[in-house]
């Protein structure tokens, strides 16, 4: 067993874990943050995406011990003080989800895309950037619209999605 | 239309929990003291089991129990069932081989269940599974349907020595032959409908639990129909009587048919929970899902269409081999028969149809319903051969379809179905306009100048949804009725809980069902809760598949709401001191006609519960009503999808440039949700056409068992879609709903392949039309052109 300490959604957590514990297992099983999902065994589907030190990672392919000292944000940590993140609002407003299973990973990836590529995203860029996230329900049409709108709403000074 | 009533694009009530990571799927649930199950699966496609030695595994650290098929048999646990009896042409019943939840004596496909290890952790269970010694005597496998029916092929089940489950037919053979004899032209086609793996993003999972105090079991499971699961586990498999078995299907992450069925794993988990005295949890990993979820499609078909001199359709004959895999899954037998052949008339007036289907065992995973279930296979046959016929006759494919459309309703097809209503030409016209058909020639020339091949493909589909009138399906062999139930509980303060037997796993019932309540009762949508997925709460229901929740589930709700309103009117009459006949109900208020006396819905609800204004002998207190709705006909959603694409002949890469869908779903409750269903269906259909294919090698190993090998559609494989609608309300249900869940998956594959073959100028393209397939086809086209 190895001790690991990290900040998850703003709270410091320390745990004794089997060194082979994946970050996805750590958040789901140790911390009971089950919004992070596991949809595959081959690092393909992106249902497990979280942010580690501000960058999107696939938590199913990350060892918990490698995040020692890091700051991790999961889907549960995205809304601040009960106010939904603009990307969360955009997914709801544009019907970017059906069964909801891919959704946490999609939203975490989408926020990362905006962080890297800015607030004005075209359809082609969004589709290419979402290559690592699989959705079986939506056909992506509304996810693309949601990401585009969420990106705009994330710009400083933008009005909220629901008010549009 | 109110802002939350029928027809409004209401934002979904369920979304808040999903976008904040608070959805509750089966694997998110942790029961006190739970142990973890791991299934040892067969590495061989076909083998006898001489012996299984679990002693070393039992002694491994953390192991709670190791169980095999022998233990199941000792406890009298029955095998998995197939609930739809199909009879062969000669009247003999289908040959259903035994399907034990854990193998007894023999394994029949790679992934077949051999034993279960239950341990403190999943890792410990996996380690112990490696210590199980199974002595296999391997047998020659057969994975190819044509090989399976050859004399001398390996026999998979003794009850079917020729590997034929049934040899079934539908239609009038003599009339069809007579029509072919008169035909001026006969179009012919050979098709393979590729095998698919449904792949909901949430894999299957189950937690079985036993309470020794009450002698009751609870099963949490990823099910589209928890009551059907309970019925099968109780009445057929014999785990426990229904009142001692609670089945809960919480949030479910997509199903697409694959979560209808009752599988080995949940059976074993719930049974083992009592055996080991602990809750037992199993969650499939993705490769297990590929190996053991029921697959879809997998047909080989030869079809012929007879035409007169003007291109009017006279008759169709179809011969299909359907792969059913190694065992008959829960509803597998009806998919290539009664969900297939009755759709072969498509949108067309075809006087005679004859279809023969052989269901075949192979050493592959069981095949059952996958989004569309039989109807995509039928539509692929119809829309491909219609396209081929139009091309052979040199007629415009749109005009050729239009000429043959059914125009008068009701229309009795020669294959069971009585189409109630529709306007196929209206959908076609709208679709042609949206895709700008008149300029397709120009766009083709532009592509040609850029060295690309542009093609356009039509698919005018019909499907039979709203499954289904119970007596009708009963006469065709179904073991269950296919009605739906709803209960409306009005609370004393006027809030409403709806308990429905439908199950939402992405469809948004918490919103659409609530919209119907708002429309009828005039109360705000946040005062309505939709409860589903728990057999202890909802009395009974048949679940969600076959695009039935709107047409059947909401019809039941509509009936229950009628009863609530009728009762509430009586309560209001007492409270307002008027006669029943004078009470009017509108916009959430009960009023006395011609006066200004009125009460709000919530006030009447309170009166119903306090019962101060009427005698409980004259009128029962309370406000709660239930209804069962059994449909009188199938519903017939239809539409036209058009795919326009461009091929790069140098790389074989296909790019879908435009997609137009014009669907007639009858009355739509929430257009936003309906369009979402269309988008998702198209994506799965495009996946089938261009990307997806499950492939077994000749030894029966599934070589496409992960997302590295099985190509799922991703965002950059698809375009945005143009979705339009026409409306002919369904006359057979109170809401006029037809259903929308499967349309895209049904319509899309022939639209894509018709577009590809249009671009290439020949018909020789198989699904999935990967870049390699398309590149070869483009080379063939070029060689042909050079030779001409
Ligand atoms: S679970 Fe991490 S990529 Fe699929
Ligand atoms: S919403 Fe179901 S997988 Fe994306």
PDB file of C-alpha atoms in Angstrom, chain B residues 433-577:
ATOM      1  CA  UNK B 433     -36.382  20.343 -51.170  1.00  0.00           C
ATOM      2  CA  UNK B 434     -34.217  20.367 -48.051  1.00  0.00           C
ATOM      3  CA  UNK B 435     -31.344  18.605 -49.817  1.00  0.00           C
ATOM      4  CA  UNK B 436     -31.701  20.786 -52.918  1.00  0.00           C
ATOM      5  CA  UNK B 437     -32.144  17.791 -55.191  1.00  0.00           C
ATOM      6  CA  UNK B 438     -32.546  19.842 -58.313  1.00  0.00           C
ATOM      7  CA  UNK B 439     -28.945  20.953 -58.149  1.00  0.00           C
ATOM      8  CA  UNK B 440     -27.419  17.555 -57.417  1.00  0.00           C
ATOM      9  CA  UNK B 441     -26.094  17.298 -60.978  1.00  0.00           C
ATOM     10  CA  UNK B 442     -24.207  20.515 -60.543  1.00  0.00           C
ATOM     11  CA  UNK B 443     -22.754  19.404 -57.233  1.00  0.00           C
ATOM     12  CA  UNK B 444     -21.667  16.098 -58.765  1.00  0.00           C
ATOM     13  CA  UNK B 445     -19.845  17.919 -61.530  1.00  0.00           C
ATOM     14  CA  UNK B 446     -18.111  20.171 -59.031  1.00  0.00           C
ATOM     15  CA  UNK B 447     -16.931  17.159 -57.064  1.00  0.00           C
ATOM     16  CA  UNK B 448     -15.756  15.468 -60.257  1.00  0.00           C
ATOM     17  CA  UNK B 449     -13.679  18.511 -61.111  1.00  0.00           C
ATOM     18  CA  UNK B 450     -11.985  18.158 -57.726  1.00  0.00           C
ATOM     19  CA  UNK B 451     -11.276  14.475 -58.412  1.00  0.00           C
ATOM     20  CA  UNK B 452     -14.009  13.278 -56.053  1.00  0.00           C
ATOM     21  CA  UNK B 453     -17.029  11.085 -56.574  1.00  0.00           C
ATOM     22  CA  UNK B 454     -20.318  12.450 -55.276  1.00  0.00           C
ATOM     23  CA  UNK B 455     -23.369  10.309 -54.698  1.00  0.00           C
ATOM     24  CA  UNK B 456     -26.877  10.708 -53.369  1.00  0.00           C
ATOM     25  CA  UNK B 457     -28.849   7.957 -51.694  1.00  0.00           C
ATOM     26  CA  UNK B 458     -32.476   7.658 -50.666  1.00  0.00           C
ATOM     27  CA  UNK B 459     -34.118   5.662 -47.974  1.00  0.00           C
ATOM     28  CA  UNK B 460     -37.902   5.750 -47.697  1.00  0.00           C
ATOM     29  CA  UNK B 461     -38.454   3.652 -44.610  1.00  0.00           C
ATOM     30  CA  UNK B 462     -41.390   2.448 -42.642  1.00  0.00           C
ATOM     31  CA  UNK B 463     -41.327   0.751 -39.278  1.00  0.00           C
ATOM     32  CA  UNK B 464     -43.866  -0.927 -37.062  1.00  0.00           C
ATOM     33  CA  UNK B 465     -43.674   0.521 -33.569  1.00  0.00           C
ATOM     34  CA  UNK B 466     -45.889   0.918 -30.585  1.00  0.00           C
ATOM     35  CA  UNK B 467     -45.213  -2.719 -29.881  1.00  0.00           C
ATOM     36  CA  UNK B 468     -47.799  -4.199 -29.634  1.00  0.00           C
ATOM     37  CA  UNK B 469     -51.397  -5.460 -29.540  1.00  0.00           C
ATOM     38  CA  UNK B 470     -51.150  -8.329 -27.070  1.00  0.00           C
ATOM     39  CA  UNK B 471     -53.605 -10.662 -28.758  1.00  0.00           C
ATOM     40  CA  UNK B 472     -51.928 -10.149 -32.131  1.00  0.00           C
ATOM     41  CA  UNK B 473     -48.416 -10.892 -30.888  1.00  0.00           C
ATOM     42  CA  UNK B 474     -49.782 -13.786 -28.847  1.00  0.00           C
ATOM     43  CA  UNK B 475     -51.181 -15.355 -32.005  1.00  0.00           C
ATOM     44  CA  UNK B 476     -47.717 -14.998 -33.561  1.00  0.00           C
ATOM     45  CA  UNK B 477     -45.966 -16.824 -30.734  1.00  0.00           C
ATOM     46  CA  UNK B 478     -45.073 -14.157 -28.143  1.00  0.00           C
ATOM     47  CA  UNK B 479     -44.979 -15.481 -24.602  1.00  0.00           C
ATOM     48  CA  UNK B 480     -46.056 -12.143 -23.097  1.00  0.00           C
ATOM     49  CA  UNK B 481     -48.566  -9.364 -23.724  1.00  0.00           C
ATOM     50  CA  UNK B 482     -47.173  -6.026 -24.833  1.00  0.00           C
ATOM     51  CA  UNK B 483     -49.506  -3.523 -23.199  1.00  0.00           C
ATOM     52  CA  UNK B 484     -48.272  -0.868 -20.743  1.00  0.00           C
ATOM     53  CA  UNK B 485     -49.430   0.404 -17.388  1.00  0.00           C
ATOM     54  CA  UNK B 486     -49.469   3.753 -15.607  1.00  0.00           C
ATOM     55  CA  UNK B 487     -50.600   4.943 -12.228  1.00  0.00           C
ATOM     56  CA  UNK B 488     -51.210   8.572 -11.310  1.00  0.00           C
ATOM     57  CA  UNK B 489     -50.977   9.416  -7.647  1.00  0.00           C
ATOM     58  CA  UNK B 490     -52.186  12.889  -6.800  1.00  0.00           C
ATOM     59  CA  UNK B 491     -50.943  14.037  -3.424  1.00  0.00           C
ATOM     60  CA  UNK B 492     -53.161  16.085  -1.084  1.00  0.00           C
ATOM     61  CA  UNK B 493     -51.356  19.290  -2.028  1.00  0.00           C
ATOM     62  CA  UNK B 494     -51.836  18.643  -5.706  1.00  0.00           C
ATOM     63  CA  UNK B 495     -48.376  17.441  -6.689  1.00  0.00           C
ATOM     64  CA  UNK B 496     -48.397  14.361  -8.888  1.00  0.00           C
ATOM     65  CA  UNK B 497     -46.401  11.180  -9.047  1.00  0.00           C
ATOM     66  CA  UNK B 498     -46.662   9.054 -12.131  1.00  0.00           C
ATOM     67  CA  UNK B 499     -45.612   5.437 -11.893  1.00  0.00           C
ATOM     68  CA  UNK B 500     -44.950   3.976 -15.301  1.00  0.00           C
ATOM     69  CA  UNK B 501     -43.920   0.579 -16.573  1.00  0.00           C
ATOM     70  CA  UNK B 502     -41.904   2.273 -19.309  1.00  0.00           C
ATOM     71  CA  UNK B 503     -38.208   2.661 -18.556  1.00  0.00           C
ATOM     72  CA  UNK B 504     -36.036   5.589 -19.524  1.00  0.00           C
ATOM     73  CA  UNK B 505     -32.397   4.970 -20.367  1.00  0.00           C
ATOM     74  CA  UNK B 506     -31.785   8.163 -22.280  1.00  0.00           C
ATOM     75  CA  UNK B 507     -35.204   8.826 -23.794  1.00  0.00           C
ATOM     76  CA  UNK B 508     -36.143  11.583 -21.357  1.00  0.00           C
ATOM     77  CA  UNK B 509     -39.392  10.177 -19.951  1.00  0.00           C
ATOM     78  CA  UNK B 510     -39.065  12.240 -16.788  1.00  0.00           C
ATOM     79  CA  UNK B 511     -39.694  15.218 -19.030  1.00  0.00           C
ATOM     80  CA  UNK B 512     -42.042  13.971 -21.751  1.00  0.00           C
ATOM     81  CA  UNK B 513     -44.344  12.044 -19.434  1.00  0.00           C
ATOM     82  CA  UNK B 514     -44.476  15.097 -17.178  1.00  0.00           C
ATOM     83  CA  UNK B 515     -45.372  17.248 -20.207  1.00  0.00           C
ATOM     84  CA  UNK B 516     -48.467  15.144 -20.765  1.00  0.00           C
ATOM     85  CA  UNK B 517     -49.440  15.601 -17.117  1.00  0.00           C
ATOM     86  CA  UNK B 518     -48.959  19.378 -17.390  1.00  0.00           C
ATOM     87  CA  UNK B 519     -51.017  19.484 -20.546  1.00  0.00           C
ATOM     88  CA  UNK B 520     -53.878  17.583 -18.992  1.00  0.00           C
ATOM     89  CA  UNK B 521     -53.883  18.781 -15.390  1.00  0.00           C
ATOM     90  CA  UNK B 522     -52.610  22.285 -15.962  1.00  0.00           C
ATOM     91  CA  UNK B 523     -50.091  22.093 -13.144  1.00  0.00           C
ATOM     92  CA  UNK B 524     -46.453  23.294 -13.275  1.00  0.00           C
ATOM     93  CA  UNK B 525     -43.948  20.734 -14.503  1.00  0.00           C
ATOM     94  CA  UNK B 526     -41.908  20.914 -11.301  1.00  0.00           C
ATOM     95  CA  UNK B 527     -44.918  19.527  -9.434  1.00  0.00           C
ATOM     96  CA  UNK B 528     -44.746  16.273 -11.388  1.00  0.00           C
ATOM     97  CA  UNK B 529     -42.423  13.359 -10.684  1.00  0.00           C
ATOM     98  CA  UNK B 530     -42.067  10.325 -12.920  1.00  0.00           C
ATOM     99  CA  UNK B 531     -41.213   7.094 -11.133  1.00  0.00           C
ATOM    100  CA  UNK B 532     -40.001   4.077 -13.040  1.00  0.00           C
ATOM    101  CA  UNK B 533     -37.554   1.213 -12.883  1.00  0.00           C
ATOM    102  CA  UNK B 534     -38.455  -0.378  -9.559  1.00  0.00           C
ATOM    103  CA  UNK B 535     -40.773  -3.370  -9.287  1.00  0.00           C
ATOM    104  CA  UNK B 536     -41.603  -2.489  -5.681  1.00  0.00           C
ATOM    105  CA  UNK B 537     -42.968   0.895  -6.739  1.00  0.00           C
ATOM    106  CA  UNK B 538     -44.480   0.277 -10.135  1.00  0.00           C
ATOM    107  CA  UNK B 539     -46.916  -2.620 -10.086  1.00  0.00           C
ATOM    108  CA  UNK B 540     -46.135  -4.033 -13.505  1.00  0.00           C
ATOM    109  CA  UNK B 541     -44.973  -2.909 -16.906  1.00  0.00           C
ATOM    110  CA  UNK B 542     -43.412  -4.205 -20.054  1.00  0.00           C
ATOM    111  CA  UNK B 543     -40.565  -1.724 -20.373  1.00  0.00           C
ATOM    112  CA  UNK B 544     -39.022   0.293 -23.150  1.00  0.00           C
ATOM    113  CA  UNK B 545     -37.992  -0.960 -26.587  1.00  0.00           C
ATOM    114  CA  UNK B 546     -39.468  -0.898 -30.062  1.00  0.00           C
ATOM    115  CA  UNK B 547     -40.232   2.834 -29.820  1.00  0.00           C
ATOM    116  CA  UNK B 548     -43.165   1.969 -27.583  1.00  0.00           C
ATOM    117  CA  UNK B 549     -42.962   4.347 -24.615  1.00  0.00           C
ATOM    118  CA  UNK B 550     -44.784   7.246 -26.257  1.00  0.00           C
ATOM    119  CA  UNK B 551     -47.357   5.295 -28.203  1.00  0.00           C
ATOM    120  CA  UNK B 552     -48.085   2.671 -25.547  1.00  0.00           C
ATOM    121  CA  UNK B 553     -46.702   3.933 -22.208  1.00  0.00           C
ATOM    122  CA  UNK B 554     -48.040   7.463 -22.599  1.00  0.00           C
ATOM    123  CA  UNK B 555     -51.366   6.147 -23.841  1.00  0.00           C
ATOM    124  CA  UNK B 556     -51.669   4.272 -20.559  1.00  0.00           C
ATOM    125  CA  UNK B 557     -50.819   7.502 -18.750  1.00  0.00           C
ATOM    126  CA  UNK B 558     -53.400   9.351 -20.800  1.00  0.00           C
ATOM    127  CA  UNK B 559     -56.056   6.838 -19.790  1.00  0.00           C
ATOM    128  CA  UNK B 560     -55.096   7.119 -16.122  1.00  0.00           C
ATOM    129  CA  UNK B 561     -55.229  10.923 -16.332  1.00  0.00           C
ATOM    130  CA  UNK B 562     -58.722  10.719 -17.827  1.00  0.00           C
ATOM    131  CA  UNK B 563     -59.784   8.735 -14.777  1.00  0.00           C
ATOM    132  CA  UNK B 564     -58.137  11.209 -12.405  1.00  0.00           C
ATOM    133  CA  UNK B 565     -59.934  14.100 -14.052  1.00  0.00           C
ATOM    134  CA  UNK B 566     -63.257  12.259 -13.978  1.00  0.00           C
ATOM    135  CA  UNK B 567     -62.908  11.531 -10.271  1.00  0.00           C
ATOM    136  CA  UNK B 568     -61.674  15.034  -9.493  1.00  0.00           C
ATOM    137  CA  UNK B 569     -64.708  16.463 -11.239  1.00  0.00           C
ATOM    138  CA  UNK B 570     -66.922  14.535  -8.853  1.00  0.00           C
ATOM    139  CA  UNK B 571     -64.956  15.836  -5.880  1.00  0.00           C
ATOM    140  CA  UNK B 572     -65.185  19.358  -7.275  1.00  0.00           C
ATOM    141  CA  UNK B 573     -68.925  19.011  -7.714  1.00  0.00           C
ATOM    142  CA  UNK B 574     -69.328  18.292  -4.012  1.00  0.00           C
ATOM    143  CA  UNK B 575     -66.920  21.031  -3.000  1.00  0.00           C
ATOM    144  CA  UNK B 576     -68.560  23.603  -5.269  1.00  0.00           C
ATOM    145  CA  UNK B 577     -72.053  22.391  -4.485  1.00  0.00           C
TER     146      UNK B 577
END
